[in-house]
Amino acid sequence: MTIAPAGTRTVPFHVPHTAAKQQRYLAEVLESGDLDGNGPYSARAAELLSAITGSPHVLLTPSCTSALEIAALLLDLAPGDEVVMPSFTFAPTASAFALRGAVPVFVDCHPDTLTLDEESLRAALTERTRAIVAVHYAGVACEMDLIRRIADEHGVPVIEDNAHGLGATYRDRPLGGFGALAAQSFHATKNVHCGKGGALLVNDEALVDRATIIRDRGTDRHRYFLGQVDKYRWVDLGSSYILPEVLAALLAAQLEEFDAVQRHRHRLWDTYHRGLADWAAEQGVALPAVPEGRAHSAHLYHLVLPAEEDRSALLDHLRERGVQATIHFQALHTSPAGLRYGRSAPGGCPVSERVADRLVRLPLHTALDDAQAEQVVDALLTFRTGAGAPAGTGPRTRTAGSPRRKDLA
């Protein structure tokens, strides 16, 4: 086994961002005793999110999962209804709708962007379809114009799972503002976070009042505090989906630094993309693709290896050189719960299956400096895949050229 050279720093896969004012804001909330939620820091965080996404109504939630569950309740889903979504996504994207008795219908992803494939989407739609969930994988936008056109043709709403996409755009418009609803994540692994939190962006005015009721345990308590009713009652299904104020304070401090966080992450992302271009082309490795008209969020940087055994070898190779890297989603249509509660679209999801077995994520966070990013690049340049050049030939000179896209289909 190769041992990392003496003095080499370990490059951690992830370190949550620390905002300068977060300790002060947390202390202020704790001293105030106003811990429940919907306080001044909740208002501040919602205001900042609205500015970033362009969404007029932001409801903070304890998680992105909670936001998706509210969306499922708003749709009045019944057993047998279908919700179409990519197979290559996190489990809550499906479970939020399966909890209401709906059937997740899994479609394939594009081999370059790993976002929802529109032709697979068309084949999945039936008279039972009640919604389409567009997941912006790695913070690269789905083809939203076409997806919304398909949705309009079938009279169903689009919901954005924008857990990765805060700050990204599609044709100069922020993600989170295209669907009737959008869900955000502020888990500790995200660009900005509050440990664990989320938000529901409500872009359809007709859904605002009911979404607020569902989020507050199915009561019309917000109307009481607005002076619209003299007492509040249980009026709908709902649950305790309000983000505690102490977490909202942490989130507000993080969001105030959002632009600086994004600059740092984009610089690291660009270091990887430039430094690995020639190596990836030689070794048959696919780098992230960002089509024209889309700006990504620098949420993650991933490699797709030619074969599953290449991935295992690469993870070992990086570990021996002090670099922590990891895998990502497994295709939901092959999972135990996916087989039990959902079904695949006609044609299946072959790209999702192959990507799930070959993808590696590299470290990308604000605690990572430029020297560590170069350490990651240098470690990768000494790795050879089964499809690549012989190990003795050495890496080519790194250039700033754009990487070649690889068709994994």
mmCIF file of C-alpha atoms in Angstrom, residues 54-350:
data_model
loop_
_atom_site.group_PDB
_atom_site.id
_atom_site.type_symbol
_atom_site.label_atom_id
_atom_site.label_comp_id
_atom_site.label_asym_id
_atom_site.label_seq_id
_atom_site.Cartn_x
_atom_site.Cartn_y
_atom_site.Cartn_z
ATOM 1 C CA GLY A 54 -36.561 35.322 -6.754
ATOM 2 C CA SER A 55 -39.309 33.334 -5.055
ATOM 3 C CA PRO A 56 -41.935 35.622 -3.464
ATOM 4 C CA HIS A 57 -42.863 33.278 -0.603
ATOM 5 C CA VAL A 58 -40.284 31.404 1.476
ATOM 6 C CA LEU A 59 -41.375 29.079 4.284
ATOM 7 C CA LEU A 60 -38.485 27.784 6.404
ATOM 8 C CA THR A 61 -38.754 24.112 7.358
ATOM 9 C CA PRO A 62 -36.737 21.660 9.494
ATOM 10 C CA SER A 63 -35.402 19.932 6.348
ATOM 11 C CA CYS A 64 -35.713 19.678 2.587
ATOM 12 C CA THR A 65 -37.616 16.442 3.260
ATOM 13 C CA SER A 66 -40.195 18.435 5.248
ATOM 14 C CA ALA A 67 -40.589 20.872 2.363
ATOM 15 C CA LEU A 68 -41.232 18.001 -0.043
ATOM 16 C CA GLU A 69 -43.763 16.478 2.373
ATOM 17 C CA ILE A 70 -45.651 19.796 2.468
ATOM 18 C CA ALA A 71 -45.630 19.792 -1.339
ATOM 19 C CA ALA A 72 -47.100 16.294 -1.337
ATOM 20 C CA LEU A 73 -49.877 17.390 1.029
ATOM 21 C CA LEU A 74 -50.626 20.425 -1.143
ATOM 22 C CA LEU A 75 -51.175 18.132 -4.130
ATOM 23 C CA ASP A 76 -53.921 16.181 -2.272
ATOM 24 C CA LEU A 77 -52.361 12.954 -3.464
ATOM 25 C CA ALA A 78 -54.330 9.722 -3.144
ATOM 26 C CA PRO A 79 -53.291 6.059 -3.450
ATOM 27 C CA GLY A 80 -52.643 5.224 -7.084
ATOM 28 C CA ASP A 81 -51.662 8.760 -8.100
ATOM 29 C CA GLU A 82 -48.254 8.980 -9.770
ATOM 30 C CA VAL A 83 -45.399 11.448 -9.364
ATOM 31 C CA VAL A 84 -42.635 11.311 -11.982
ATOM 32 C CA MET A 85 -39.062 11.912 -10.815
ATOM 33 C CA PRO A 86 -35.495 10.871 -11.647
ATOM 34 C CA SER A 87 -34.181 7.615 -10.238
ATOM 35 C CA PHE A 88 -30.805 9.244 -9.620
ATOM 36 C CA THR A 89 -31.699 11.282 -6.541
ATOM 37 C CA PHE A 90 -31.878 11.012 -2.749
ATOM 38 C CA ALA A 91 -34.513 8.801 -1.110
ATOM 39 C CA PRO A 92 -36.649 11.652 0.383
ATOM 40 C CA THR A 93 -37.489 12.875 -3.123
ATOM 41 C CA ALA A 94 -39.549 9.709 -3.489
ATOM 42 C CA SER A 95 -40.552 8.926 0.106
ATOM 43 C CA ALA A 96 -42.229 12.321 0.613
ATOM 44 C CA PHE A 97 -44.792 11.390 -2.040
ATOM 45 C CA ALA A 98 -44.984 7.673 -1.242
ATOM 46 C CA LEU A 99 -46.032 8.660 2.293
ATOM 47 C CA ARG A 100 -49.270 10.014 0.768
ATOM 48 C CA GLY A 101 -49.882 6.749 -1.114
ATOM 49 C CA ALA A 102 -48.619 8.051 -4.444
ATOM 50 C CA VAL A 103 -46.442 5.915 -6.722
ATOM 51 C CA PRO A 104 -43.013 7.359 -7.571
ATOM 52 C CA VAL A 105 -42.374 6.730 -11.264
ATOM 53 C CA PHE A 106 -38.632 6.710 -11.884
ATOM 54 C CA VAL A 107 -37.118 8.087 -15.073
ATOM 55 C CA ASP A 108 -33.556 8.103 -16.342
ATOM 56 C CA CYS A 109 -30.989 10.896 -16.314
ATOM 57 C CA HIS A 110 -28.867 12.465 -19.034
ATOM 58 C CA PRO A 111 -25.408 10.856 -19.250
ATOM 59 C CA ASP A 112 -23.595 14.213 -19.144
ATOM 60 C CA THR A 113 -25.463 16.455 -16.681
ATOM 61 C CA LEU A 114 -27.065 13.577 -14.683
ATOM 62 C CA THR A 115 -30.305 15.579 -14.644
ATOM 63 C CA LEU A 116 -33.755 14.332 -15.640
ATOM 64 C CA ASP A 117 -33.992 13.041 -19.227
ATOM 65 C CA GLU A 118 -36.976 14.637 -20.970
ATOM 66 C CA GLU A 119 -37.608 11.756 -23.385
ATOM 67 C CA SER A 120 -37.747 9.338 -20.466
ATOM 68 C CA LEU A 121 -40.114 11.807 -18.803
ATOM 69 C CA ARG A 122 -42.493 11.840 -21.774
ATOM 70 C CA ALA A 123 -42.656 8.051 -21.788
ATOM 71 C CA ALA A 124 -43.519 7.976 -18.067
ATOM 72 C CA LEU A 125 -46.563 10.256 -18.113
ATOM 73 C CA THR A 126 -50.011 8.661 -17.792
ATOM 74 C CA GLU A 127 -53.521 9.775 -16.934
ATOM 75 C CA ARG A 128 -52.607 9.114 -13.282
ATOM 76 C CA THR A 129 -49.640 11.544 -13.257
ATOM 77 C CA ARG A 130 -50.173 14.324 -10.718
ATOM 78 C CA ALA A 131 -46.768 16.061 -10.689
ATOM 79 C CA ILE A 132 -43.237 16.126 -12.094
ATOM 80 C CA VAL A 133 -40.254 16.547 -9.775
ATOM 81 C CA ALA A 134 -37.199 18.134 -11.392
ATOM 82 C CA VAL A 135 -33.980 17.483 -9.434
ATOM 83 C CA HIS A 136 -31.114 19.858 -10.245
ATOM 84 C CA TYR A 137 -28.297 17.402 -9.644
ATOM 85 C CA ALA A 138 -24.988 18.971 -8.537
ATOM 86 C CA GLY A 139 -26.617 22.380 -8.919
ATOM 87 C CA VAL A 140 -26.857 22.117 -12.714
ATOM 88 C CA ALA A 141 -30.308 23.071 -13.965
ATOM 89 C CA CYS A 142 -32.632 20.634 -15.661
ATOM 90 C CA GLU A 143 -33.943 21.686 -19.077
ATOM 91 C CA MET A 144 -36.702 23.700 -17.439
ATOM 92 C CA ASP A 145 -38.307 25.229 -20.541
ATOM 93 C CA LEU A 146 -38.958 21.806 -22.045
ATOM 94 C CA ILE A 147 -39.968 20.219 -18.729
ATOM 95 C CA ARG A 148 -42.484 22.980 -18.054
ATOM 96 C CA ARG A 149 -43.835 22.696 -21.594
ATOM 97 C CA ILE A 150 -44.341 18.945 -21.129
ATOM 98 C CA ALA A 151 -45.972 19.577 -17.733
ATOM 99 C CA ASP A 152 -48.319 22.191 -19.210
ATOM 100 C CA GLU A 153 -49.316 19.818 -22.019
ATOM 101 C CA HIS A 154 -50.418 17.289 -19.389
ATOM 102 C CA GLY A 155 -51.859 19.809 -16.928
ATOM 103 C CA VAL A 156 -49.591 18.859 -14.009
ATOM 104 C CA PRO A 157 -47.390 21.045 -11.766
ATOM 105 C CA VAL A 158 -43.612 21.003 -11.622
ATOM 106 C CA ILE A 159 -41.871 20.763 -8.253
ATOM 107 C CA GLU A 160 -38.165 21.610 -8.087
ATOM 108 C CA ASP A 161 -35.969 19.587 -5.765
ATOM 109 C CA ASN A 162 -33.352 22.316 -5.525
ATOM 110 C CA ALA A 163 -31.355 20.826 -2.654
ATOM 111 C CA HIS A 164 -28.143 21.245 -4.673
ATOM 112 C CA GLY A 165 -29.022 24.316 -6.669
ATOM 113 C CA LEU A 166 -29.140 27.437 -4.490
ATOM 114 C CA GLY A 167 -27.514 30.240 -6.474
ATOM 115 C CA ALA A 168 -27.581 28.393 -9.810
ATOM 116 C CA THR A 169 -29.439 29.742 -12.830
ATOM 117 C CA TYR A 170 -31.167 28.593 -15.995
ATOM 118 C CA ARG A 171 -31.189 31.151 -18.824
ATOM 119 C CA ASP A 172 -30.236 33.839 -16.276
ATOM 120 C CA ARG A 173 -33.134 32.990 -13.941
ATOM 121 C CA PRO A 174 -32.445 31.552 -10.479
ATOM 122 C CA LEU A 175 -33.363 27.948 -9.782
ATOM 123 C CA GLY A 176 -36.185 27.607 -7.294
ATOM 124 C CA GLY A 177 -38.417 29.982 -9.217
ATOM 125 C CA PHE A 178 -39.533 27.728 -12.089
ATOM 126 C CA GLY A 179 -41.835 25.250 -10.376
ATOM 127 C CA ALA A 180 -45.113 25.919 -8.622
ATOM 128 C CA LEU A 181 -43.119 24.791 -5.580
ATOM 129 C CA ALA A 182 -39.437 24.263 -4.842
ATOM 130 C CA ALA A 183 -37.637 22.598 -1.948
ATOM 131 C CA GLN A 184 -34.288 23.773 -0.556
ATOM 132 C CA SER A 185 -31.856 22.018 1.777
ATOM 133 C CA PHE A 186 -29.693 23.549 4.496
ATOM 134 C CA HIS A 187 -28.168 20.328 5.734
ATOM 135 C CA ALA A 188 -24.593 20.665 7.018
ATOM 136 C CA THR A 189 -23.285 19.294 3.698
ATOM 137 C CA LYS A 190 -24.771 22.142 1.666
ATOM 138 C CA ASN A 191 -23.028 25.357 0.549
ATOM 139 C CA VAL A 192 -24.751 27.239 3.380
ATOM 140 C CA HIS A 193 -26.485 25.425 6.203
ATOM 141 C CA CYS A 194 -27.992 25.417 9.677
ATOM 142 C CA GLY A 195 -26.958 21.887 10.612
ATOM 143 C CA LYS A 196 -30.230 20.530 9.308
ATOM 144 C CA GLY A 197 -32.929 22.683 7.760
ATOM 145 C CA GLY A 198 -34.820 23.482 4.600
ATOM 146 C CA ALA A 199 -37.302 25.766 2.915
ATOM 147 C CA LEU A 200 -40.365 25.525 0.720
ATOM 148 C CA LEU A 201 -40.490 28.152 -2.006
ATOM 149 C CA VAL A 202 -44.079 28.848 -3.037
ATOM 150 C CA ASN A 203 -44.328 30.409 -6.494
ATOM 151 C CA ASP A 204 -48.038 29.762 -7.049
ATOM 152 C CA GLU A 205 -50.042 32.384 -5.151
ATOM 153 C CA ALA A 206 -53.013 30.017 -4.896
ATOM 154 C CA LEU A 207 -50.948 27.678 -2.698
ATOM 155 C CA VAL A 208 -49.474 30.180 -0.224
ATOM 156 C CA ASP A 209 -52.171 30.240 2.439
ATOM 157 C CA ARG A 210 -52.663 26.478 2.546
ATOM 158 C CA ALA A 211 -48.911 25.832 2.584
ATOM 159 C CA THR A 212 -48.649 28.098 5.621
ATOM 160 C CA ILE A 213 -51.440 26.154 7.351
ATOM 161 C CA ILE A 214 -49.881 22.761 6.605
ATOM 162 C CA ARG A 215 -46.511 23.948 7.915
ATOM 163 C CA ASP A 216 -48.107 25.043 11.214
ATOM 164 C CA ARG A 217 -49.619 21.676 12.179
ATOM 165 C CA GLY A 218 -52.694 22.143 10.004
ATOM 166 C CA THR A 219 -53.899 25.185 11.979
ATOM 167 C CA ASP A 220 -54.749 28.704 10.860
ATOM 168 C CA ARG A 221 -52.619 30.182 13.630
ATOM 169 C CA HIS A 222 -50.940 32.632 11.231
ATOM 170 C CA ARG A 223 -54.355 34.207 10.602
ATOM 171 C CA TYR A 224 -54.784 34.659 14.363
ATOM 172 C CA PHE A 225 -51.490 36.544 14.668
ATOM 173 C CA LEU A 226 -52.470 38.680 11.679
ATOM 174 C CA GLY A 227 -55.717 39.580 13.470
ATOM 175 C CA GLN A 228 -57.842 37.915 10.803
ATOM 176 C CA VAL A 229 -59.558 35.506 13.247
ATOM 177 C CA ASP A 230 -60.221 35.713 16.992
ATOM 178 C CA LYS A 231 -59.009 32.146 17.619
ATOM 179 C CA TYR A 232 -57.148 29.567 15.611
ATOM 180 C CA ARG A 233 -58.356 26.080 14.820
ATOM 181 C CA TRP A 234 -57.297 22.832 13.193
ATOM 182 C CA VAL A 235 -58.415 23.295 9.588
ATOM 183 C CA ASP A 236 -56.309 20.920 7.461
ATOM 184 C CA LEU A 237 -53.790 18.120 7.533
ATOM 185 C CA GLY A 238 -50.347 19.236 8.576
ATOM 186 C CA SER A 239 -47.441 18.703 10.907
ATOM 187 C CA SER A 240 -44.817 20.607 12.907
ATOM 188 C CA TYR A 241 -42.823 21.893 9.942
ATOM 189 C CA ILE A 242 -41.563 25.254 11.287
ATOM 190 C CA LEU A 243 -37.785 25.744 11.621
ATOM 191 C CA PRO A 244 -36.765 26.602 15.224
ATOM 192 C CA GLU A 245 -35.534 30.166 15.629
ATOM 193 C CA VAL A 246 -32.128 29.086 16.898
ATOM 194 C CA LEU A 247 -31.504 27.291 13.585
ATOM 195 C CA ALA A 248 -32.905 30.234 11.646
ATOM 196 C CA ALA A 249 -30.299 32.439 13.351
ATOM 197 C CA LEU A 250 -27.519 30.138 12.185
ATOM 198 C CA LEU A 251 -29.007 30.064 8.681
ATOM 199 C CA ALA A 252 -29.284 33.872 8.514
ATOM 200 C CA ALA A 253 -25.609 34.250 9.419
ATOM 201 C CA GLN A 254 -24.680 31.758 6.705
ATOM 202 C CA LEU A 255 -26.867 33.350 4.039
ATOM 203 C CA GLU A 256 -25.326 36.752 4.731
ATOM 204 C CA GLU A 257 -22.035 35.268 3.501
ATOM 205 C CA PHE A 258 -23.541 33.449 0.533
ATOM 206 C CA ASP A 259 -21.722 35.443 -2.161
ATOM 207 C CA ALA A 260 -18.315 34.899 -0.522
ATOM 208 C CA VAL A 261 -19.040 31.201 -0.051
ATOM 209 C CA GLN A 262 -19.940 30.866 -3.725
ATOM 210 C CA ARG A 263 -16.805 32.655 -4.906
ATOM 211 C CA HIS A 264 -14.621 30.304 -2.865
ATOM 212 C CA ARG A 265 -16.408 27.155 -4.033
ATOM 213 C CA HIS A 266 -16.394 28.222 -7.675
ATOM 214 C CA ARG A 267 -12.651 28.842 -7.516
ATOM 215 C CA LEU A 268 -12.074 25.302 -6.223
ATOM 216 C CA TRP A 269 -14.488 23.831 -8.792
ATOM 217 C CA ASP A 270 -12.612 25.633 -11.574
ATOM 218 C CA THR A 271 -9.259 24.348 -10.248
ATOM 219 C CA TYR A 272 -10.534 20.788 -10.585
ATOM 220 C CA HIS A 273 -12.107 21.365 -13.962
ATOM 221 C CA ARG A 274 -9.019 22.938 -15.544
ATOM 222 C CA GLY A 275 -6.510 20.655 -13.890
ATOM 223 C CA LEU A 276 -8.246 17.394 -14.744
ATOM 224 C CA ALA A 277 -9.343 18.081 -18.323
ATOM 225 C CA ASP A 278 -6.559 16.308 -20.222
ATOM 226 C CA TRP A 279 -6.249 13.489 -17.689
ATOM 227 C CA ALA A 280 -9.983 12.798 -17.856
ATOM 228 C CA ALA A 281 -9.951 12.682 -21.663
ATOM 229 C CA GLU A 282 -7.045 10.216 -21.606
ATOM 230 C CA GLN A 283 -8.541 7.974 -18.940
ATOM 231 C CA GLY A 284 -12.146 7.866 -20.170
ATOM 232 C CA VAL A 285 -13.397 9.748 -17.101
ATOM 233 C CA ALA A 286 -16.433 12.026 -17.423
ATOM 234 C CA LEU A 287 -16.196 15.410 -15.705
ATOM 235 C CA PRO A 288 -19.252 17.565 -14.832
ATOM 236 C CA ALA A 289 -21.042 19.086 -17.822
ATOM 237 C CA VAL A 290 -22.651 22.520 -17.655
ATOM 238 C CA PRO A 291 -24.606 23.228 -20.853
ATOM 239 C CA GLU A 292 -24.786 26.667 -22.395
ATOM 240 C CA GLY A 293 -27.346 28.906 -20.730
ATOM 241 C CA ARG A 294 -26.877 27.369 -17.279
ATOM 242 C CA ALA A 295 -24.724 28.491 -14.358
ATOM 243 C CA HIS A 296 -24.035 25.880 -11.684
ATOM 244 C CA SER A 297 -23.940 26.307 -7.903
ATOM 245 C CA ALA A 298 -20.523 24.692 -7.255
ATOM 246 C CA HIS A 299 -22.256 22.364 -4.837
ATOM 247 C CA LEU A 300 -20.209 19.303 -5.729
ATOM 248 C CA TYR A 301 -17.563 18.118 -8.150
ATOM 249 C CA HIS A 302 -17.895 14.574 -9.434
ATOM 250 C CA LEU A 303 -16.094 12.135 -11.681
ATOM 251 C CA VAL A 304 -17.744 9.220 -13.500
ATOM 252 C CA LEU A 305 -15.249 6.388 -14.010
ATOM 253 C CA PRO A 306 -15.315 3.987 -16.974
ATOM 254 C CA ALA A 307 -16.060 0.961 -14.765
ATOM 255 C CA GLU A 308 -17.081 0.096 -11.208
ATOM 256 C CA GLU A 309 -13.684 -1.466 -10.494
ATOM 257 C CA ASP A 310 -12.042 1.808 -11.533
ATOM 258 C CA ARG A 311 -14.074 3.617 -8.913
ATOM 259 C CA SER A 312 -12.999 1.242 -6.145
ATOM 260 C CA ALA A 313 -9.388 1.560 -7.211
ATOM 261 C CA LEU A 314 -9.591 5.355 -7.364
ATOM 262 C CA LEU A 315 -11.087 5.655 -3.886
ATOM 263 C CA ASP A 316 -8.217 3.539 -2.527
ATOM 264 C CA HIS A 317 -5.675 5.553 -4.536
ATOM 265 C CA LEU A 318 -6.919 8.862 -3.141
ATOM 266 C CA ARG A 319 -7.175 7.555 0.411
ATOM 267 C CA GLU A 320 -3.532 6.456 0.304
ATOM 268 C CA ARG A 321 -2.597 10.003 -0.714
ATOM 269 C CA GLY A 322 -4.491 11.720 2.057
ATOM 270 C CA VAL A 323 -7.593 12.641 0.025
ATOM 271 C CA GLN A 324 -11.051 11.758 1.307
ATOM 272 C CA ALA A 325 -13.506 11.129 -1.530
ATOM 273 C CA THR A 326 -16.808 9.282 -1.610
ATOM 274 C CA ILE A 327 -19.641 7.888 -3.730
ATOM 275 C CA HIS A 328 -23.177 9.245 -4.080
ATOM 276 C CA PHE A 329 -26.756 8.162 -4.808
ATOM 277 C CA GLN A 330 -27.772 4.643 -5.675
ATOM 278 C CA ALA A 331 -30.539 4.464 -8.287
ATOM 279 C CA LEU A 332 -33.867 4.487 -6.453
ATOM 280 C CA HIS A 333 -35.624 2.143 -8.859
ATOM 281 C CA THR A 334 -33.238 -0.651 -7.794
ATOM 282 C CA SER A 335 -33.543 0.010 -4.037
ATOM 283 C CA PRO A 336 -35.723 -2.151 -1.745
ATOM 284 C CA ALA A 337 -38.194 0.671 -1.061
ATOM 285 C CA GLY A 338 -38.132 1.812 -4.686
ATOM 286 C CA LEU A 339 -39.132 -1.661 -5.820
ATOM 287 C CA ARG A 340 -41.857 -1.803 -3.166
ATOM 288 C CA TYR A 341 -43.426 1.645 -3.539
ATOM 289 C CA GLY A 342 -42.485 2.804 -7.041
ATOM 290 C CA ARG A 343 -41.925 1.649 -10.589
ATOM 291 C CA SER A 344 -39.653 2.484 -13.492
ATOM 292 C CA ALA A 345 -40.734 4.290 -16.627
ATOM 293 C CA PRO A 346 -40.814 2.307 -19.898
ATOM 294 C CA GLY A 347 -37.254 1.561 -20.959
ATOM 295 C CA GLY A 348 -35.947 1.566 -17.418
ATOM 296 C CA CYS A 349 -33.094 3.734 -16.117
ATOM 297 C CA PRO A 350 -29.859 2.204 -17.466
#
